mmCIF file of C-alpha atoms in Angstrom:
data_model
loop_
_atom_site.group_PDB
_atom_site.id
_atom_site.type_symbol
_atom_site.label_atom_id
_atom_site.label_comp_id
_atom_site.label_asym_id
_atom_site.label_seq_id
_atom_site.Cartn_x
_atom_site.Cartn_y
_atom_site.Cartn_z
ATOM 1 C CA MET A 21 0.333 26.796 0.577
ATOM 2 C CA LYS A 22 -0.880 27.979 3.944
ATOM 3 C CA THR A 23 1.657 29.005 6.623
ATOM 4 C CA PHE A 24 2.540 26.373 9.201
ATOM 5 C CA ASP A 25 4.963 25.851 12.138
ATOM 6 C CA TYR A 26 7.937 23.605 11.666
ATOM 7 C CA ALA A 27 10.063 21.734 14.260
ATOM 8 C CA LYS A 28 12.713 18.970 14.194
ATOM 9 C CA ALA A 29 12.548 15.895 16.452
ATOM 10 C CA ASP A 30 15.596 14.337 17.859
ATOM 11 C CA SER A 31 13.881 11.154 18.953
ATOM 12 C CA PRO A 32 10.696 9.198 18.403
ATOM 13 C CA GLU A 33 9.448 10.259 21.908
ATOM 14 C CA ALA A 34 9.913 13.845 21.103
ATOM 15 C CA ALA A 35 8.310 13.458 17.729
ATOM 16 C CA VAL A 36 5.050 12.043 19.213
ATOM 17 C CA ALA A 37 5.075 14.821 21.847
ATOM 18 C CA GLY A 38 5.313 17.482 19.281
ATOM 19 C CA GLY A 39 1.629 17.639 18.448
ATOM 20 C CA GLY A 40 1.952 18.063 14.701
ATOM 21 C CA ARG A 41 2.080 16.059 11.415
ATOM 22 C CA PHE A 42 5.140 14.030 10.728
ATOM 23 C CA ILE A 43 7.215 14.686 7.550
ATOM 24 C CA ALA A 44 10.290 12.837 6.297
ATOM 25 C CA GLY A 45 10.591 12.431 2.503
ATOM 26 C CA GLY A 46 7.465 14.483 1.927
ATOM 27 C CA THR A 47 6.926 13.014 -1.593
ATOM 28 C CA ASN A 48 3.108 12.998 -1.151
ATOM 29 C CA LEU A 49 2.394 15.392 1.820
ATOM 30 C CA LEU A 50 4.035 18.390 0.254
ATOM 31 C CA ASP A 51 2.051 17.980 -3.015
ATOM 32 C CA LEU A 52 -1.161 17.811 -0.949
ATOM 33 C CA MET A 53 -0.142 20.953 1.059
ATOM 34 C CA LYS A 54 0.511 22.924 -2.134
ATOM 35 C CA LEU A 55 -2.987 22.076 -3.401
ATOM 36 C CA GLN A 56 -4.409 22.824 0.151
ATOM 37 C CA ILE A 57 -5.906 19.390 0.450
ATOM 38 C CA GLU A 58 -3.806 18.902 3.599
ATOM 39 C CA THR A 59 -3.349 22.047 5.745
ATOM 40 C CA PRO A 60 -1.477 20.928 8.804
ATOM 41 C CA GLU A 61 -0.715 23.675 11.380
ATOM 42 C CA LYS A 62 2.539 22.061 12.372
ATOM 43 C CA LEU A 63 5.070 19.846 10.747
ATOM 44 C CA ILE A 64 7.294 17.655 12.808
ATOM 45 C CA ASP A 65 10.502 16.778 10.840
ATOM 46 C CA ILE A 66 11.388 13.210 11.599
ATOM 47 C CA SER A 67 13.923 12.645 8.867
ATOM 48 C CA ARG A 68 16.830 12.692 11.202
ATOM 49 C CA LEU A 69 15.603 10.067 13.621
ATOM 50 C CA ASP A 70 17.599 6.840 13.949
ATOM 51 C CA LEU A 71 15.017 4.720 12.052
ATOM 52 C CA ALA A 72 16.854 4.029 8.846
ATOM 53 C CA ASP A 73 18.327 0.547 9.413
ATOM 54 C CA ILE A 74 17.414 -2.821 8.098
ATOM 55 C CA GLU A 75 18.214 -5.639 10.584
ATOM 56 C CA GLU A 76 17.910 -9.389 10.412
ATOM 57 C CA ARG A 77 16.278 -11.084 13.402
ATOM 58 C CA ASP A 78 17.012 -14.378 14.949
ATOM 59 C CA ASP A 79 13.861 -15.901 13.661
ATOM 60 C CA GLY A 80 14.950 -15.202 10.041
ATOM 61 C CA GLY A 81 12.667 -12.191 9.393
ATOM 62 C CA LEU A 82 13.711 -8.545 8.851
ATOM 63 C CA THR A 83 12.961 -5.386 10.874
ATOM 64 C CA ILE A 84 12.897 -2.277 8.569
ATOM 65 C CA GLY A 85 13.078 1.191 10.033
ATOM 66 C CA ALA A 86 10.358 3.599 9.016
ATOM 67 C CA LEU A 87 12.845 6.021 7.401
ATOM 68 C CA VAL A 88 14.557 3.383 5.121
ATOM 69 C CA PRO A 89 14.316 4.929 1.689
ATOM 70 C CA ASN A 90 12.389 2.915 -0.923
ATOM 71 C CA SER A 91 15.566 2.621 -3.163
ATOM 72 C CA ASP A 92 17.714 1.281 -0.319
ATOM 73 C CA LEU A 93 15.016 -1.298 0.663
ATOM 74 C CA ALA A 94 14.680 -2.444 -2.909
ATOM 75 C CA ALA A 95 18.567 -2.828 -3.301
ATOM 76 C CA ASP A 96 19.136 -4.629 0.090
ATOM 77 C CA PRO A 97 20.669 -8.017 -0.699
ATOM 78 C CA ARG A 98 18.598 -9.762 1.998
ATOM 79 C CA VAL A 99 15.318 -8.288 0.476
ATOM 80 C CA ILE A 100 16.375 -9.328 -3.096
ATOM 81 C CA ALA A 101 17.363 -12.882 -1.949
ATOM 82 C CA LYS A 102 14.427 -13.604 0.401
ATOM 83 C CA TYR A 103 11.618 -11.114 -0.301
ATOM 84 C CA GLU A 104 11.929 -10.726 -4.106
ATOM 85 C CA VAL A 105 8.325 -9.659 -4.428
ATOM 86 C CA LEU A 106 8.973 -6.588 -2.218
ATOM 87 C CA SER A 107 12.105 -5.521 -4.203
ATOM 88 C CA ARG A 108 10.249 -5.798 -7.473
ATOM 89 C CA ALA A 109 7.193 -3.901 -6.072
ATOM 90 C CA LEU A 110 9.411 -1.048 -4.846
ATOM 91 C CA LEU A 111 11.223 -0.784 -8.202
ATOM 92 C CA ALA A 112 7.875 -0.704 -10.018
ATOM 93 C CA GLY A 113 6.795 2.399 -8.108
ATOM 94 C CA ALA A 114 7.432 6.093 -8.939
ATOM 95 C CA SER A 115 10.798 7.271 -10.288
ATOM 96 C CA GLY A 116 14.385 6.780 -9.201
ATOM 97 C CA GLN A 117 14.456 10.286 -7.725
ATOM 98 C CA LEU A 118 11.165 9.680 -5.790
ATOM 99 C CA ARG A 119 12.365 6.362 -4.518
ATOM 100 C CA ASN A 120 15.464 7.932 -3.081
ATOM 101 C CA LYS A 121 13.312 10.201 -0.994
ATOM 102 C CA ALA A 122 10.179 8.140 -0.180
ATOM 103 C CA THR A 123 10.345 6.309 3.112
ATOM 104 C CA THR A 124 8.994 2.924 4.224
ATOM 105 C CA GLY A 125 6.639 4.509 6.757
ATOM 106 C CA GLY A 126 5.512 7.254 4.491
ATOM 107 C CA ASN A 127 4.779 4.874 1.605
ATOM 108 C CA LEU A 128 2.313 2.906 3.812
ATOM 109 C CA LEU A 129 0.392 6.224 4.212
ATOM 110 C CA GLN A 130 0.410 7.349 0.523
ATOM 111 C CA ARG A 131 -2.971 8.675 -0.231
ATOM 112 C CA THR A 132 -5.202 8.036 -3.217
ATOM 113 C CA ARG A 133 -4.661 9.426 -6.712
ATOM 114 C CA CYS A 134 -8.445 9.751 -7.433
ATOM 115 C CA TYR A 135 -8.767 12.764 -9.683
ATOM 116 C CA TYR A 136 -11.659 14.131 -7.581
ATOM 117 C CA PHE A 137 -9.694 13.931 -4.436
ATOM 118 C CA TYR A 138 -7.031 16.230 -5.984
ATOM 119 C CA ASP A 139 -9.558 18.628 -7.690
ATOM 120 C CA THR A 140 -10.886 20.934 -4.896
ATOM 121 C CA ALA A 141 -13.657 22.172 -7.128
ATOM 122 C CA THR A 142 -15.310 18.789 -6.987
ATOM 123 C CA ALA A 143 -17.181 16.851 -4.333
ATOM 124 C CA CYS A 144 -15.074 14.348 -2.425
ATOM 125 C CA ASN A 145 -15.972 12.651 0.887
ATOM 126 C CA LYS A 146 -12.358 11.641 1.451
ATOM 127 C CA ARG A 147 -11.133 15.239 1.051
ATOM 128 C CA THR A 148 -14.200 17.069 2.500
ATOM 129 C CA PRO A 149 -16.507 14.657 4.588
ATOM 130 C CA GLY A 150 -20.086 14.957 3.702
ATOM 131 C CA SER A 151 -19.503 16.728 0.407
ATOM 132 C CA GLY A 152 -20.400 13.794 -1.876
ATOM 133 C CA CYS A 153 -18.548 11.734 -4.442
ATOM 134 C CA ASP A 154 -18.376 13.035 -7.954
ATOM 135 C CA ALA A 155 -16.226 10.024 -8.878
ATOM 136 C CA ARG A 156 -19.181 7.653 -8.863
ATOM 137 C CA GLY A 157 -20.762 9.212 -11.877
ATOM 138 C CA GLY A 158 -17.676 10.906 -13.308
ATOM 139 C CA PHE A 159 -14.608 9.528 -15.030
ATOM 140 C CA ASN A 160 -13.644 6.714 -12.907
ATOM 141 C CA ARG A 161 -11.261 4.618 -14.985
ATOM 142 C CA ILE A 162 -8.485 4.204 -12.389
ATOM 143 C CA LEU A 163 -10.759 3.716 -9.420
ATOM 144 C CA ALA A 164 -11.883 0.869 -7.243
ATOM 145 C CA VAL A 165 -14.017 -2.174 -8.079
ATOM 146 C CA LEU A 166 -13.801 -3.908 -4.703
ATOM 147 C CA GLY A 167 -14.454 -2.695 -1.201
ATOM 148 C CA THR A 168 -16.120 0.535 -2.218
ATOM 149 C CA SER A 169 -19.012 2.297 -0.512
ATOM 150 C CA GLU A 170 -21.639 4.755 -1.667
ATOM 151 C CA HIS A 171 -19.363 7.452 -0.187
ATOM 152 C CA CYS A 172 -16.091 6.533 -1.840
ATOM 153 C CA ILE A 173 -14.626 4.499 -4.679
ATOM 154 C CA ALA A 174 -10.972 5.651 -4.370
ATOM 155 C CA THR A 175 -8.105 3.224 -4.746
ATOM 156 C CA HIS A 176 -5.038 2.800 -2.732
ATOM 157 C CA PRO A 177 -2.130 3.768 -4.950
ATOM 158 C CA GLY A 178 0.830 1.971 -3.493
ATOM 159 C CA ASP A 179 3.150 -0.873 -4.660
ATOM 160 C CA MET A 180 5.196 -1.487 -1.615
ATOM 161 C CA PRO A 181 2.212 -2.081 0.638
ATOM 162 C CA VAL A 182 0.699 -4.663 -1.731
ATOM 163 C CA ALA A 183 3.804 -6.710 -1.577
ATOM 164 C CA MET A 184 3.985 -6.221 2.248
ATOM 165 C CA ARG A 185 0.338 -7.533 2.505
ATOM 166 C CA ALA A 186 1.404 -10.673 0.630
ATOM 167 C CA LEU A 187 4.339 -11.023 3.003
ATOM 168 C CA ASP A 188 2.176 -10.632 6.198
ATOM 169 C CA ALA A 189 4.042 -7.629 7.467
ATOM 170 C CA THR A 190 3.594 -6.171 10.917
ATOM 171 C CA ILE A 191 3.627 -2.377 11.548
ATOM 172 C CA LEU A 192 5.153 -1.123 14.834
ATOM 173 C CA THR A 193 4.113 2.227 16.192
ATOM 174 C CA LEU A 194 4.649 4.623 19.112
ATOM 175 C CA LYS A 195 1.697 6.670 20.498
ATOM 176 C CA PRO A 196 1.934 10.005 22.395
ATOM 177 C CA ASP A 197 1.104 8.370 25.661
ATOM 178 C CA GLY A 198 4.249 6.100 25.297
ATOM 179 C CA ASP A 199 2.365 3.004 24.270
ATOM 180 C CA ARG A 200 3.620 0.905 21.462
ATOM 181 C CA ARG A 201 1.573 -1.207 19.184
ATOM 182 C CA ARG A 202 2.100 -3.956 16.748
ATOM 183 C CA ILE A 203 -0.489 -3.926 13.990
ATOM 184 C CA SER A 204 -0.814 -6.595 11.408
ATOM 185 C CA ILE A 205 -0.987 -5.128 7.922
ATOM 186 C CA HIS A 206 -4.199 -7.000 7.461
ATOM 187 C CA ASP A 207 -5.755 -4.813 10.133
ATOM 188 C CA PHE A 208 -3.940 -1.601 9.339
ATOM 189 C CA TYR A 209 -6.146 -0.249 6.589
ATOM 190 C CA ARG A 210 -9.761 0.594 6.739
ATOM 191 C CA LEU A 211 -12.513 0.231 4.189
ATOM 192 C CA PRO A 212 -14.257 3.486 3.361
ATOM 193 C CA GLY A 213 -17.665 2.794 4.698
ATOM 194 C CA ASP A 214 -19.286 6.174 5.702
ATOM 195 C CA THR A 215 -15.833 7.683 6.813
ATOM 196 C CA PRO A 216 -13.598 7.423 3.817
ATOM 197 C CA GLU A 217 -11.407 10.201 5.164
ATOM 198 C CA ILE A 218 -10.130 7.738 7.862
ATOM 199 C CA GLU A 219 -7.871 5.326 5.892
ATOM 200 C CA THR A 220 -5.969 3.443 8.620
ATOM 201 C CA VAL A 221 -6.268 2.567 12.309
ATOM 202 C CA LEU A 222 -3.511 4.931 13.326
ATOM 203 C CA GLU A 223 -4.594 7.288 16.015
ATOM 204 C CA PRO A 224 -3.829 10.968 16.105
ATOM 205 C CA GLY A 225 -0.080 11.551 16.776
ATOM 206 C CA GLU A 226 0.838 7.826 16.442
ATOM 207 C CA LEU A 227 4.157 7.387 14.680
ATOM 208 C CA ILE A 228 5.173 4.288 12.555
ATOM 209 C CA THR A 229 8.645 3.361 13.767
ATOM 210 C CA HIS A 230 9.314 -0.023 11.999
ATOM 211 C CA VAL A 231 7.902 -2.717 9.851
ATOM 212 C CA GLU A 232 8.577 -6.351 10.483
ATOM 213 C CA LEU A 233 8.530 -9.093 7.882
ATOM 214 C CA PRO A 234 8.339 -12.736 9.052
ATOM 215 C CA ALA A 235 10.722 -15.334 8.010
ATOM 216 C CA PRO A 236 10.479 -16.067 4.292
ATOM 217 C CA VAL A 237 8.648 -19.114 2.953
ATOM 218 C CA GLU A 238 11.454 -21.551 1.926
ATOM 219 C CA GLY A 239 11.129 -22.806 -1.644
ATOM 220 C CA ALA A 240 8.478 -20.303 -2.614
ATOM 221 C CA LYS A 241 8.450 -18.289 -5.919
ATOM 222 C CA HIS A 242 7.718 -14.570 -5.934
ATOM 223 C CA ILE A 243 6.152 -12.276 -8.490
ATOM 224 C CA TYR A 244 5.101 -8.689 -8.731
ATOM 225 C CA ARG A 245 3.298 -7.824 -11.887
ATOM 226 C CA LYS A 246 1.915 -4.334 -12.413
ATOM 227 C CA VAL A 247 -0.306 -3.431 -15.395
ATOM 228 C CA ARG A 248 -0.274 0.277 -16.106
ATOM 229 C CA ASP A 249 -0.786 2.810 -18.898
ATOM 230 C CA ARG A 250 3.000 3.299 -19.599
ATOM 231 C CA ALA A 251 6.184 1.434 -18.779
ATOM 232 C CA SER A 252 7.325 3.730 -15.837
ATOM 233 C CA TYR A 253 6.033 6.350 -13.484
ATOM 234 C CA ALA A 254 2.442 5.306 -13.528
ATOM 235 C CA PHE A 255 0.114 3.944 -10.865
ATOM 236 C CA ALA A 256 -1.258 0.482 -11.284
ATOM 237 C CA LEU A 257 -4.395 -0.286 -13.097
ATOM 238 C CA VAL A 258 -4.169 -3.644 -11.524
ATOM 239 C CA SER A 259 -1.111 -5.311 -9.798
ATOM 240 C CA VAL A 260 -0.579 -8.745 -8.340
ATOM 241 C CA ALA A 261 1.968 -9.582 -5.633
ATOM 242 C CA GLY A 262 2.363 -13.406 -5.209
ATOM 243 C CA VAL A 263 4.326 -15.901 -3.035
ATOM 244 C CA VAL A 264 3.515 -19.426 -3.940
ATOM 245 C CA LYS A 265 5.094 -22.694 -2.949
ATOM 246 C CA VAL A 266 4.499 -26.008 -4.904
ATOM 247 C CA GLU A 267 5.497 -29.162 -3.227
ATOM 248 C CA GLY A 268 4.803 -32.722 -4.303
ATOM 249 C CA GLY A 269 2.926 -31.543 -7.337
ATOM 250 C CA LYS A 270 0.489 -29.474 -5.325
ATOM 251 C CA ILE A 271 0.234 -25.908 -4.188
ATOM 252 C CA ALA A 272 1.323 -26.025 -0.587
ATOM 253 C CA SER A 273 0.995 -22.318 0.187
ATOM 254 C CA ALA A 274 -0.249 -19.156 -1.632
ATOM 255 C CA ALA A 275 -0.121 -15.551 -0.574
ATOM 256 C CA LEU A 276 -1.674 -13.262 -3.143
ATOM 257 C CA ALA A 277 -2.339 -9.518 -2.765
ATOM 258 C CA PHE A 278 -3.594 -7.063 -5.342
ATOM 259 C CA GLY A 279 -3.324 -3.316 -6.133
ATOM 260 C CA GLY A 280 -5.487 -1.025 -8.142
ATOM 261 C CA LEU A 281 -8.651 -2.892 -7.131
ATOM 262 C CA GLY A 282 -9.689 -1.521 -3.767
ATOM 263 C CA PRO A 283 -9.251 1.315 -1.170
ATOM 264 C CA MET A 284 -6.521 -0.801 0.436
ATOM 265 C CA PRO A 285 -3.942 -3.327 -0.666
ATOM 266 C CA TRP A 286 -6.387 -6.107 -1.398
ATOM 267 C CA ARG A 287 -6.172 -9.692 -0.093
ATOM 268 C CA ASP A 288 -8.901 -12.334 -0.132
ATOM 269 C CA ALA A 289 -8.555 -15.665 1.636
ATOM 270 C CA ALA A 290 -11.034 -17.252 -0.811
ATOM 271 C CA VAL A 291 -8.612 -16.731 -3.657
ATOM 272 C CA GLU A 292 -5.868 -18.605 -1.815
ATOM 273 C CA ALA A 293 -8.288 -21.303 -0.556
ATOM 274 C CA ALA A 294 -9.105 -21.980 -4.196
ATOM 275 C CA LEU A 295 -5.452 -22.914 -4.764
ATOM 276 C CA VAL A 296 -4.010 -24.553 -1.756
ATOM 277 C CA GLY A 297 -3.958 -28.288 -1.910
ATOM 278 C CA LYS A 298 -4.689 -28.281 -5.562
ATOM 279 C CA ALA A 299 -2.370 -29.317 -8.400
ATOM 280 C CA PRO A 300 -1.664 -26.336 -10.587
ATOM 281 C CA SER A 301 -4.049 -26.217 -13.490
ATOM 282 C CA SER A 302 -6.076 -23.856 -15.611
ATOM 283 C CA GLU A 303 -9.239 -24.990 -13.688
ATOM 284 C CA ALA A 304 -7.727 -24.019 -10.223
ATOM 285 C CA PHE A 305 -6.346 -20.736 -11.569
ATOM 286 C CA ALA A 306 -9.681 -19.909 -13.071
ATOM 287 C CA ALA A 307 -11.505 -20.751 -9.831
ATOM 288 C CA ALA A 308 -9.116 -18.453 -7.884
ATOM 289 C CA ALA A 309 -9.710 -15.620 -10.473
ATOM 290 C CA GLU A 310 -13.466 -15.955 -10.079
ATOM 291 C CA ALA A 311 -13.239 -15.945 -6.349
ATOM 292 C CA LEU A 312 -11.229 -12.592 -6.468
ATOM 293 C CA VAL A 313 -13.925 -10.795 -8.586
ATOM 294 C CA ALA A 314 -17.086 -12.511 -7.102
ATOM 295 C CA ASP A 315 -17.993 -9.203 -5.347
ATOM 296 C CA ALA A 316 -16.395 -6.792 -7.848
ATOM 297 C CA ARG A 317 -18.497 -3.945 -9.232
ATOM 298 C CA GLY A 318 -17.399 -1.514 -12.033
ATOM 299 C CA PHE A 319 -18.624 1.963 -12.293
ATOM 300 C CA GLY A 320 -18.512 2.277 -16.034
ATOM 301 C CA HIS A 321 -15.078 3.468 -17.166
ATOM 302 C CA ASN A 322 -13.396 1.072 -14.803
ATOM 303 C CA ASP A 323 -15.383 -2.005 -15.815
ATOM 304 C CA PHE A 324 -12.341 -3.233 -17.757
ATOM 305 C CA LYS A 325 -10.389 -3.981 -14.498
ATOM 306 C CA ILE A 326 -12.477 -7.036 -13.701
ATOM 307 C CA PRO A 327 -11.501 -9.124 -16.729
ATOM 308 C CA LEU A 328 -8.009 -7.611 -16.691
ATOM 309 C CA VAL A 329 -7.219 -8.677 -13.143
ATOM 310 C CA LYS A 330 -8.586 -12.219 -13.869
ATOM 311 C CA ARG A 331 -6.178 -12.557 -16.809
ATOM 312 C CA THR A 332 -3.273 -10.996 -14.936
ATOM 313 C CA LEU A 333 -3.767 -13.354 -11.926
ATOM 314 C CA ILE A 334 -3.971 -16.454 -14.118
ATOM 315 C CA ALA A 335 -0.827 -15.464 -15.994
ATOM 316 C CA CYS A 336 1.009 -14.776 -12.664
ATOM 317 C CA LEU A 337 -0.166 -18.218 -11.299
ATOM 318 C CA ARG A 338 1.159 -19.962 -14.390
ATOM 319 C CA ASP A 339 4.657 -18.378 -13.806
ATOM 320 C CA LEU A 340 4.628 -19.024 -10.100
ATOM 321 C CA THR A 341 3.824 -22.749 -10.460
ATOM 322 C CA ALA A 342 5.908 -23.484 -13.607
#
């Protein structure tokens, strides 16, 4: 690990004025620093900021501080009762020890687990822009089948952000010039294109302070299903976060997001359009699954993800509409 400066911030304003990388739980960043994939010159410790509360708003939604630990968020009674998909997604991620340290803001920024990103002896445009992508012709079993580019086929590794995309979360930030932004999670992540090293729309020095969830959909069923190589402490091969409401024998609303498929928590309006207004049926579920993978492309070892996510989605839809 290379040497770096370290400072503690006592307010969000002091943090963004500090001119360094933010660290709180450090569950991903410290690993990256040990491998010299990330080499910040200065760390700003934000772990003591007053951003660890979960508050219910007048509109029925929740405001979640960026420093709320994953374990606390998963166990919050309001999250369990109204946003079950989020609690289930959080509990499907990492280990108990990691969930105690990982934070809401940091989890949104978790970086890919692509083997080639972590191996500094290989070419990786995400780690070293312009160096190439050895993953395309290499062992790519866990990598993306949607949203890729010729420069990168890495996947987003998270569980919590997948659920938050299904819940239409909004991310609140503070910039070094004092401006505050509200960013829909649908606009927060970027496709790799020819700059895969830029993964979000955050600007340099911009701090995530809170995440807002809208009021829950009354009467909807929630599900989070994660298919992985072992029962715990493994990243998703594919995952499905779903919030679906059936009313009068028809699907009144459907919010479906997917992990393990693309470089960001994936959501496709065509999938939901294939369901809303239809009576639950094998034909409607199959149409949604086909819409999801219409543009999917495997790279050899990860071809299996395409039929796997179709089967997983159909099984989730059966449970959500039963």
